[in-house]
Each structure stands twice: as C-alpha cells, then as structure tokens.
Tab-separated table of C-alpha atoms in Angstrom:
chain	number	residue	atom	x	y	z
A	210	UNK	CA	51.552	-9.343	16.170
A	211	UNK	CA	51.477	-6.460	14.266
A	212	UNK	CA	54.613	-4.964	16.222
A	213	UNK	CA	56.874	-7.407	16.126
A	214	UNK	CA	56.547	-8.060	12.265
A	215	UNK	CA	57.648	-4.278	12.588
A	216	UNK	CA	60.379	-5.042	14.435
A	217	UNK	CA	61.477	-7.731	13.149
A	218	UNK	CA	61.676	-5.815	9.324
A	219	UNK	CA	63.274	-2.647	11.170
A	220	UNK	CA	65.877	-5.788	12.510
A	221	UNK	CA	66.221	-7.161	8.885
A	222	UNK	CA	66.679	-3.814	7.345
A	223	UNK	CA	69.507	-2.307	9.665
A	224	UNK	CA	70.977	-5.573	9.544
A	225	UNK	CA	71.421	-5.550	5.847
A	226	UNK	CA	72.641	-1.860	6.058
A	227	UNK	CA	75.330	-2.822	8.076
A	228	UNK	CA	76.330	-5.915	5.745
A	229	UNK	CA	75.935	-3.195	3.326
A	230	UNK	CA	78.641	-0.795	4.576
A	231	UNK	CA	81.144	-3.422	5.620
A	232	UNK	CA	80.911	-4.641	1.751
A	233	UNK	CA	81.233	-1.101	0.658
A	234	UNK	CA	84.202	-0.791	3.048
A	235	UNK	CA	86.042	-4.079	1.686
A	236	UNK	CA	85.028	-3.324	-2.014
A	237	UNK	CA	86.906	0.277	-1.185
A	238	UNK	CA	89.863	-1.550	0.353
A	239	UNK	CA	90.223	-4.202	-2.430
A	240	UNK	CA	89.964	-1.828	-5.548
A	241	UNK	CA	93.011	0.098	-3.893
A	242	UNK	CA	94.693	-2.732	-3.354
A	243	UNK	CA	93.937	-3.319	-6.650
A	244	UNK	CA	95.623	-0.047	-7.851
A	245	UNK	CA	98.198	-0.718	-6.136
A	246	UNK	CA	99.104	-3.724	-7.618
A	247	UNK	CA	98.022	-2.533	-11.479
A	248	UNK	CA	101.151	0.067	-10.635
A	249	UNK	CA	103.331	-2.702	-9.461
A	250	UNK	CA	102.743	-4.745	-12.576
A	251	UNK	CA	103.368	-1.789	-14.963
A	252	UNK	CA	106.682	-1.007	-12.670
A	253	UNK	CA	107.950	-4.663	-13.349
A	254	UNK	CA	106.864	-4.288	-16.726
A	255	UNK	CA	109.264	-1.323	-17.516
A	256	UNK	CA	111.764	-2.951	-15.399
A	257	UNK	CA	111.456	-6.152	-17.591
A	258	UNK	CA	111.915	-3.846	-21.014
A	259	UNK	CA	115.150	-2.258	-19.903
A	260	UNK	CA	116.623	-5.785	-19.080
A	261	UNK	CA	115.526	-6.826	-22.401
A	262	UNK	CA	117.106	-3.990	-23.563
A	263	UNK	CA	120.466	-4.331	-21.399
A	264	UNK	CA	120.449	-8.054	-22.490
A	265	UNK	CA	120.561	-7.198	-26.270
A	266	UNK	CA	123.385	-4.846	-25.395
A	267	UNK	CA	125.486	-7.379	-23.816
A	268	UNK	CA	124.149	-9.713	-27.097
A	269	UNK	CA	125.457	-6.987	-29.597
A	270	UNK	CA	128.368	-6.626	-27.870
A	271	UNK	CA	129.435	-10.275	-27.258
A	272	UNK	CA	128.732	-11.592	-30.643
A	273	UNK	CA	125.207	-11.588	-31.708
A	274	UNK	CA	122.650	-14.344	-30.916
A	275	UNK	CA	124.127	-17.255	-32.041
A	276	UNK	CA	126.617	-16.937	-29.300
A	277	UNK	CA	124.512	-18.335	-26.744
A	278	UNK	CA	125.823	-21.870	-27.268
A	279	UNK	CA	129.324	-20.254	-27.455
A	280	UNK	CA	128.997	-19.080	-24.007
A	281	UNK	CA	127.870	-22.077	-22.269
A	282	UNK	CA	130.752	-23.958	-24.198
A	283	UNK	CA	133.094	-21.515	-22.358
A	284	UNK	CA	132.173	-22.023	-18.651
A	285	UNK	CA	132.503	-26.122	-19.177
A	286	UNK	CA	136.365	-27.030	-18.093
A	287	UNK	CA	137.920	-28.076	-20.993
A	288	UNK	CA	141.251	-28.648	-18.631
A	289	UNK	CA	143.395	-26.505	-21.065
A	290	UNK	CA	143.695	-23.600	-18.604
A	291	UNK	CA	144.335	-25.367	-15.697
A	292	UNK	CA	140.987	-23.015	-14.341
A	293	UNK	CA	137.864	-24.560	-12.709
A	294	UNK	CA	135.040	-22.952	-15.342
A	295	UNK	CA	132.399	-24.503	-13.373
C-alpha cells in the first residue's frame, strides 16, 4: 500500500508542475499582452492631445468658443442661398 501512496503523490506532484508551467506560460503571455495594450493606450492618448490641440486651432481660428452654436446655425437651410446645408 505503501507504493501506490508513492505513486499516487509522485502523480499529484508532476501533475501540479505541469498546471504550474502552463499558468506560468499564460501569466507570460497575458502580461505582454498587457504591454502591449498599456502602449496602445498611451499612443491614443497622444493622439487624443494633438486633436485637442488641432480642435482649439480650428476654435481660435473660427471665432472662439462661443461659436459652436454659430456653426450648427450655419449647416441648417435657411432657403436664402438656394443651397441644401443639410
């Protein structure tokens, strides 16, 4: 009986070294995909600060803040032009 309580640990033992490794493996795998997708935030990140920027630009350029109404006022068809503003 001895032997096959010896056996049967041996059996347990590899067995949880081999649910071990895969773990290992998929921790590996996920904390590189995590990586990856820490850079992909920070990417969009910067992305989303130069269209802030580029947005302030057109802003600035158009008339300031308060011309956000403006503009949507502009693209309704008031008929006077004869043009289809949408």
């Amino acid at each position: 009986m001895d032997l096959l309580g010896d056996i049967g640990n041996a059996d347990q033992l590899t067995s949880a070294r081999e649910e071990n490794k895969v773990l290992t493996d998929k921790c590996k795998e996920q904390s590189i995909r995590i990586h990856e997708l820490k850079m992909q935030v920070e990417e969009l990140k910067t992305k989303n600060l130069q269209l802030e920027a580029e947005l302030e630009i057109y802003r600035s350029e158009f008339g300031g803040a308060t011309s956000n109404q403006e503009s949507k006022e502009a693209l309704l068809d008031d008929g006077d032009d004869e043009a289809n503003d949408f």
